[in-house]
């Protein structure tokens, strides 16, 4: 794995306006991503975990500029792309792709598989006729689908097969960086392992770099080189996968890991339970955003926001008490 930073974000923010009244005046903002610093190295998989609604998907979409950032900076291969126009972003669209969570909703039901997978090639003017069809045929074979899939519609496939089609579409332009937005959560458990193994094989074959978004900590541990833990729009811990699971420093991370079921029935463990509800991203708590639910919070936690600092060996944590 290379140590070169392929993707780097600094202070990245994405706010969504909240409107009210007849004139739809903006009265507040949903702070979905609120000042995130993170790097993704070339050839690695960074796992992004957290509760539903913490901003994981919004962060992934903002990094590849499917959503325009409200603030902060995005760097791709050392080039700043934050404020690039749509026409200037065109060259980077080939390098950055996404596999969405729902294979049922992400594929156009009125298009045949050949048209779906070739859409990016057509838009970017890559190959024509027989050459393009051969590229698509090879891609389908690579993701484990037969050639006869070319002339069929998405509704004729199972959930796992549809996700393979979505993966083939993402790979058609030979990207370097792929955001995997909970790509197995909508699939049967029996199919999930097949898709995970496919991602691992494709990473080796195509030299891919992944941001792998998931709420399943077991999957993230299996596939990731480093793991970032997100809570209420912020990264609260970021470390090598083995280090994070062996030595979690943030109380939120400790609770998430303790809630993962153990397959061995002889091992007993009392899972920690998060108290209270997730605060509103419209009016997040002052100080540390986790302090209203934290079992070890002190007075300082409610008034001073902790910085994401290196606790040693590249293990970053945002906690006054870590």
Short mmCIF file of C-alpha atoms in Angstrom, two decimals:
data_model
loop_
_atom_site.label_atom_id
_atom_site.label_comp_id
_atom_site.label_asym_id
_atom_site.label_seq_id
_atom_site.Cartn_x
_atom_site.Cartn_y
_atom_site.Cartn_z
CA UNK A 1 0.00 0.00 0.00
CA UNK A 2 1.30 3.44 -0.96
CA UNK A 3 1.68 6.21 1.64
CA UNK A 4 0.77 8.81 -0.98
CA UNK A 5 -2.38 10.75 -0.08
CA UNK A 6 -4.83 10.31 -2.94
CA UNK A 7 -7.72 12.14 -1.22
CA UNK A 8 -7.40 14.79 1.46
CA UNK A 9 -10.12 16.90 3.06
CA UNK A 10 -9.59 19.81 5.44
CA UNK A 11 -12.37 21.32 7.53
CA UNK A 12 -15.01 19.95 5.16
CA UNK A 13 -18.56 21.11 5.84
CA UNK A 14 -21.92 20.38 4.26
CA UNK A 15 -24.92 22.26 5.63
CA UNK A 16 -28.48 21.92 4.34
CA UNK A 17 -30.76 24.96 4.77
CA UNK A 18 -33.93 24.72 6.85
CA UNK A 19 -36.71 26.97 5.56
CA UNK A 20 -40.01 28.08 7.04
CA UNK A 21 -42.88 30.44 6.36
CA UNK A 22 -44.67 31.44 3.18
CA UNK A 23 -41.51 32.98 1.73
CA UNK A 24 -39.41 29.93 2.60
CA UNK A 25 -36.84 31.96 4.48
CA UNK A 26 -33.75 30.11 5.68
CA UNK A 27 -34.03 29.90 9.46
CA UNK A 28 -31.33 27.39 10.28
CA UNK A 29 -29.05 24.70 8.87
CA UNK A 30 -28.73 20.93 9.22
CA UNK A 31 -25.03 20.47 9.90
CA UNK A 32 -24.67 17.07 8.23
CA UNK A 33 -20.87 17.33 7.88
CA UNK A 34 -19.27 19.80 10.26
CA UNK A 35 -15.54 20.36 9.88
CA UNK A 36 -14.04 16.99 8.90
CA UNK A 37 -10.31 16.41 8.38
CA UNK A 38 -9.33 13.10 6.80
CA UNK A 39 -6.95 11.49 4.32
CA UNK A 40 -7.27 8.40 2.13
CA UNK A 41 -3.99 6.93 0.93
CA UNK A 42 -3.51 5.46 -2.50
CA UNK A 43 -4.42 1.77 -2.61
CA UNK A 44 -5.97 1.54 0.85
CA UNK A 45 -9.48 1.05 2.17
CA UNK A 46 -10.70 3.54 4.76
CA UNK A 47 -13.78 2.36 6.63
CA UNK A 48 -16.28 4.99 7.79
CA UNK A 49 -18.61 3.89 10.59
CA UNK A 50 -21.23 5.44 12.83
CA UNK A 51 -24.92 5.43 13.67
CA UNK A 52 -27.57 6.09 11.04
CA UNK A 53 -27.92 9.82 10.44
CA UNK A 54 -24.41 10.76 11.54
CA UNK A 55 -23.46 12.12 8.10
CA UNK A 56 -21.49 9.22 6.58
CA UNK A 57 -23.25 9.18 3.20
CA UNK A 58 -23.25 12.98 2.95
CA UNK A 59 -19.51 13.01 3.61
CA UNK A 60 -18.89 10.42 0.88
CA UNK A 61 -21.00 12.31 -1.67
CA UNK A 62 -19.39 15.64 -0.77
CA UNK A 63 -15.85 14.28 -1.16
CA UNK A 64 -16.55 13.35 -4.79
CA UNK A 65 -18.63 16.53 -5.24
CA UNK A 66 -21.98 14.94 -5.94
CA UNK A 67 -22.88 17.48 -3.26
CA UNK A 68 -21.17 20.87 -3.27
CA UNK A 69 -19.36 21.57 0.02
CA UNK A 70 -20.47 24.45 2.25
CA UNK A 71 -16.95 25.02 3.49
CA UNK A 72 -13.49 23.47 3.75
CA UNK A 73 -11.24 22.05 1.04
CA UNK A 74 -11.00 18.84 -1.00
CA UNK A 75 -7.75 17.71 -2.59
CA UNK A 76 -7.45 14.90 -5.12
CA UNK A 77 -3.93 13.72 -5.97
CA UNK A 78 -2.61 16.99 -4.47
CA UNK A 79 -4.86 19.11 -6.70
CA UNK A 80 -7.46 21.32 -5.02
CA UNK A 81 -10.87 20.54 -6.53
CA UNK A 82 -13.14 22.31 -4.02
CA UNK A 83 -14.30 25.13 -6.26
CA UNK A 84 -13.89 23.59 -9.70
CA UNK A 85 -16.67 24.29 -12.19
CA UNK A 86 -18.72 21.36 -13.57
CA UNK A 87 -16.73 21.46 -16.81
CA UNK A 88 -13.40 21.47 -14.95
CA UNK A 89 -14.62 18.61 -12.73
CA UNK A 90 -15.31 16.46 -15.79
CA UNK A 91 -11.78 15.02 -15.86
CA UNK A 92 -12.04 14.08 -12.17
CA UNK A 93 -15.41 12.38 -12.63
CA UNK A 94 -13.62 9.57 -14.45
CA UNK A 95 -11.29 9.10 -11.49
CA UNK A 96 -13.91 9.14 -8.73
CA UNK A 97 -16.95 6.86 -8.71
CA UNK A 98 -19.58 5.67 -6.25
CA UNK A 99 -21.48 2.44 -5.59
CA UNK A 100 -24.78 3.30 -3.93
CA UNK A 101 -26.49 1.48 -1.08
CA UNK A 102 -29.65 0.40 -2.89
CA UNK A 103 -29.12 -1.57 -6.11
CA UNK A 104 -32.88 -1.43 -6.70
CA UNK A 105 -32.99 2.36 -6.78
CA UNK A 106 -29.60 3.16 -8.33
CA UNK A 107 -30.25 1.42 -11.67
CA UNK A 108 -32.63 2.86 -14.25
CA UNK A 109 -35.40 0.23 -14.67
CA UNK A 110 -36.02 1.35 -18.28
CA UNK A 111 -32.45 0.79 -19.44
CA UNK A 112 -30.87 -2.51 -20.39
CA UNK A 113 -27.68 -3.56 -18.63
CA UNK A 114 -25.55 -2.74 -21.66
CA UNK A 115 -26.80 0.85 -21.66
CA UNK A 116 -26.44 1.18 -17.88
CA UNK A 117 -22.82 0.02 -17.77
CA UNK A 118 -21.82 1.93 -20.91
CA UNK A 119 -23.40 5.23 -19.85
CA UNK A 120 -20.13 6.68 -18.51
CA UNK A 121 -18.23 5.55 -21.59
CA UNK A 122 -20.76 7.32 -23.82
CA UNK A 123 -20.68 10.54 -21.80
CA UNK A 124 -16.88 10.70 -21.86
CA UNK A 125 -16.63 9.57 -25.48
CA UNK A 126 -14.58 6.47 -24.71
CA UNK A 127 -14.61 3.79 -27.44
CA UNK A 128 -17.47 3.02 -29.83
CA UNK A 129 -19.39 0.10 -31.29
CA UNK A 130 -17.77 -3.33 -30.97
CA UNK A 131 -14.91 -2.02 -28.83
CA UNK A 132 -17.31 -0.56 -26.27
CA UNK A 133 -19.39 -3.74 -26.21
CA UNK A 134 -16.24 -5.79 -25.60
CA UNK A 135 -15.28 -3.54 -22.67
CA UNK A 136 -18.74 -4.03 -21.14
CA UNK A 137 -18.63 -7.78 -21.72
CA UNK A 138 -15.27 -8.01 -19.93
CA UNK A 139 -16.56 -5.90 -17.03
CA UNK A 140 -19.60 -8.13 -16.55
CA UNK A 141 -17.38 -11.18 -16.61
CA UNK A 142 -15.09 -9.55 -14.04
CA UNK A 143 -17.97 -8.97 -11.60
CA UNK A 144 -19.35 -12.47 -12.12
CA UNK A 145 -22.16 -11.97 -14.65
CA UNK A 146 -22.71 -13.77 -17.95
CA UNK A 147 -22.78 -12.13 -21.36
CA UNK A 148 -26.54 -12.66 -21.74
CA UNK A 149 -27.03 -10.02 -19.02
CA UNK A 150 -26.32 -7.34 -21.62
CA UNK A 151 -29.79 -7.46 -23.13
CA UNK A 152 -31.75 -7.77 -19.89
CA UNK A 153 -33.36 -5.22 -17.56
CA UNK A 154 -32.53 -4.68 -13.85
CA UNK A 155 -35.83 -6.21 -12.63
CA UNK A 156 -34.73 -9.55 -14.10
CA UNK A 157 -31.88 -9.87 -11.60
CA UNK A 158 -31.55 -10.59 -7.89
CA UNK A 159 -30.34 -7.96 -5.43
CA UNK A 160 -26.79 -9.30 -5.43
CA UNK A 161 -26.68 -9.41 -9.22
CA UNK A 162 -27.96 -5.83 -9.43
CA UNK A 163 -25.20 -4.68 -7.13
CA UNK A 164 -22.69 -6.43 -9.39
CA UNK A 165 -24.12 -4.43 -12.30
CA UNK A 166 -23.72 -1.23 -10.26
CA UNK A 167 -20.11 -2.16 -9.50
CA UNK A 168 -19.45 -2.82 -13.20
CA UNK A 169 -20.88 0.61 -14.03
CA UNK A 170 -18.59 2.24 -11.44
CA UNK A 171 -15.53 0.46 -12.88
CA UNK A 172 -16.30 1.22 -16.55
CA UNK A 173 -14.25 4.43 -16.52
CA UNK A 174 -11.32 2.77 -14.70
CA UNK A 175 -11.47 5.05 -11.63
CA UNK A 176 -8.78 5.30 -8.97
CA UNK A 177 -11.10 6.12 -6.06
CA UNK A 178 -14.48 4.53 -5.28
CA UNK A 179 -16.91 5.53 -2.53
CA UNK A 180 -18.78 2.41 -1.41
CA UNK A 181 -21.91 3.71 0.31
CA UNK A 182 -23.16 0.81 2.45
CA UNK A 183 -23.06 -1.42 -0.65
CA UNK A 184 -24.17 -4.61 1.12
CA UNK A 185 -26.73 -3.39 3.66
CA UNK A 186 -29.69 -3.91 1.27
CA UNK A 187 -28.60 -7.46 0.36
CA UNK A 188 -29.37 -10.86 1.85
CA UNK A 189 -26.83 -12.02 4.41
CA UNK A 190 -25.94 -14.98 2.19
CA UNK A 191 -24.93 -12.60 -0.60
CA UNK A 192 -23.08 -10.02 1.47
CA UNK A 193 -19.89 -12.07 1.84
CA UNK A 194 -19.74 -12.64 -1.94
CA UNK A 195 -19.94 -8.90 -2.65
CA UNK A 196 -17.33 -8.08 0.02
CA UNK A 197 -14.93 -10.63 -1.47
CA UNK A 198 -15.62 -9.17 -4.92
CA UNK A 199 -14.64 -5.70 -3.68
CA UNK A 200 -11.39 -7.11 -2.29
CA UNK A 201 -10.56 -8.93 -5.54
CA UNK A 202 -11.35 -5.86 -7.66
CA UNK A 203 -9.17 -3.65 -5.48
CA UNK A 204 -6.22 -5.92 -6.19
CA UNK A 205 -6.98 -6.24 -9.91
CA UNK A 206 -7.70 -2.56 -10.66
CA UNK A 207 -5.47 -0.91 -7.99
CA UNK A 208 -8.48 0.77 -6.42
CA UNK A 209 -8.72 3.02 -3.38
CA UNK A 210 -11.91 2.74 -1.31
CA UNK A 211 -13.88 4.82 1.15
CA UNK A 212 -16.09 2.05 2.55
CA UNK A 213 -19.13 3.38 4.41
CA UNK A 214 -20.98 0.97 6.68
CA UNK A 215 -22.70 0.62 10.04
CA UNK A 216 -21.53 -3.01 10.31
CA UNK A 217 -18.31 -2.95 12.32
CA UNK A 218 -17.52 -6.60 11.55
CA UNK A 219 -17.49 -5.93 7.81
CA UNK A 220 -15.43 -2.77 8.23
CA UNK A 221 -12.87 -4.61 10.35
CA UNK A 222 -12.54 -7.29 7.66
CA UNK A 223 -12.07 -4.98 4.67
CA UNK A 224 -10.43 -1.80 6.02
CA UNK A 225 -6.83 -0.71 6.49
CA UNK A 226 -7.86 2.31 8.57
CA UNK A 227 -11.17 3.18 10.20
CA UNK A 228 -12.80 6.56 10.88
CA UNK A 229 -15.61 6.79 13.44
CA UNK A 230 -18.18 9.51 12.78
CA UNK A 231 -20.65 11.07 15.20
CA UNK A 232 -23.02 13.96 14.46
CA UNK A 233 -21.09 15.26 11.46
CA UNK A 234 -17.62 14.96 12.96
CA UNK A 235 -14.82 12.39 13.00
CA UNK A 236 -14.24 11.41 16.64
CA UNK A 237 -11.60 8.69 16.11
CA UNK A 238 -9.38 7.61 13.23
CA UNK A 239 -6.76 4.86 13.37
CA UNK A 240 -5.34 1.71 11.80
CA UNK A 241 -8.04 -0.97 11.79
CA UNK A 242 -6.27 -3.40 14.11
CA UNK A 243 -5.31 -0.64 16.53
CA UNK A 244 -8.81 0.83 16.66
CA UNK A 245 -10.52 -2.48 17.43
CA UNK A 246 -7.85 -3.52 19.92
CA UNK A 247 -7.48 -0.19 21.69
CA UNK A 248 -10.47 2.15 21.13
CA UNK A 249 -9.93 5.49 22.88
CA UNK A 250 -13.19 7.39 22.37
CA UNK A 251 -16.15 6.39 24.58
CA UNK A 252 -18.43 6.29 21.52
CA UNK A 253 -16.08 3.90 19.69
CA UNK A 254 -15.87 1.67 22.76
CA UNK A 255 -19.67 1.45 22.92
CA UNK A 256 -19.98 0.68 19.20
CA UNK A 257 -17.40 -2.12 19.40
CA UNK A 258 -18.93 -3.61 22.54
CA UNK A 259 -22.28 -3.84 20.75
CA UNK A 260 -20.91 -6.14 18.02
CA UNK A 261 -22.26 -9.68 18.59
CA UNK A 262 -19.72 -12.41 19.46
CA UNK A 263 -20.08 -15.65 17.50
CA UNK A 264 -18.74 -17.79 20.37
CA UNK A 265 -21.62 -18.62 22.79
CA UNK A 266 -19.16 -19.54 25.53
CA UNK A 267 -17.88 -15.97 25.72
CA UNK A 268 -20.02 -13.67 27.81
CA UNK A 269 -19.98 -9.91 27.42
CA UNK A 270 -22.34 -7.26 28.65
CA UNK A 271 -22.81 -4.79 25.76
CA UNK A 272 -22.68 -1.11 26.63
CA UNK A 273 -25.85 0.78 25.86
CA UNK A 274 -25.97 4.36 24.60
CA UNK A 275 -28.21 6.49 26.77
CA UNK A 276 -30.49 9.14 25.33
CA UNK A 277 -31.20 10.00 21.71
CA UNK A 278 -28.96 11.35 18.99
CA UNK A 279 -28.98 15.17 19.26
CA UNK A 280 -30.36 17.20 16.38
CA UNK A 281 -27.79 18.21 13.75
CA UNK A 282 -29.72 21.50 13.49
CA UNK A 283 -28.78 22.47 17.05
CA UNK A 284 -25.87 20.24 18.08
CA UNK A 285 -24.73 20.36 21.72
CA UNK A 286 -22.02 22.80 22.76
CA UNK A 287 -18.56 21.49 23.54
CA UNK A 288 -18.15 17.81 22.68
CA UNK A 289 -21.19 16.75 20.67
CA UNK A 290 -21.19 13.35 22.39
CA UNK A 291 -21.19 14.65 25.96
CA UNK A 292 -24.99 14.38 26.59
CA UNK A 293 -24.75 10.61 26.03
CA UNK A 294 -21.21 9.98 27.29
CA UNK A 295 -20.85 7.78 30.40
CA UNK A 296 -17.60 9.51 31.51
CA UNK A 297 -18.32 13.16 30.59
CA UNK A 298 -17.04 15.89 32.91
CA UNK A 299 -17.90 19.60 33.10
CA UNK A 300 -15.26 20.58 30.52
CA UNK A 301 -16.91 18.34 27.90
CA UNK A 302 -20.02 20.53 27.77
CA UNK A 303 -18.15 23.79 27.21
CA UNK A 304 -14.98 23.09 25.20
CA UNK A 305 -14.93 21.24 21.88
CA UNK A 306 -12.07 18.70 21.78
CA UNK A 307 -9.66 18.73 18.84
CA UNK A 308 -8.94 15.65 16.76
CA UNK A 309 -5.39 15.01 17.95
CA UNK A 310 -2.80 12.30 17.49
CA UNK A 311 -2.68 10.18 20.63
CA UNK A 312 0.36 8.36 19.26
CA UNK A 313 1.22 6.19 16.29
CA UNK A 314 -1.30 7.84 13.99
CA UNK A 315 -4.21 7.08 16.30
CA UNK A 316 -6.35 10.23 16.23
CA UNK A 317 -9.06 10.88 18.80
CA UNK A 318 -11.34 13.77 19.68
CA UNK A 319 -11.85 13.46 23.42
CA UNK A 320 -10.67 15.47 26.44
CA UNK A 321 -10.34 12.32 28.56
CA UNK A 322 -8.73 9.92 26.08
#
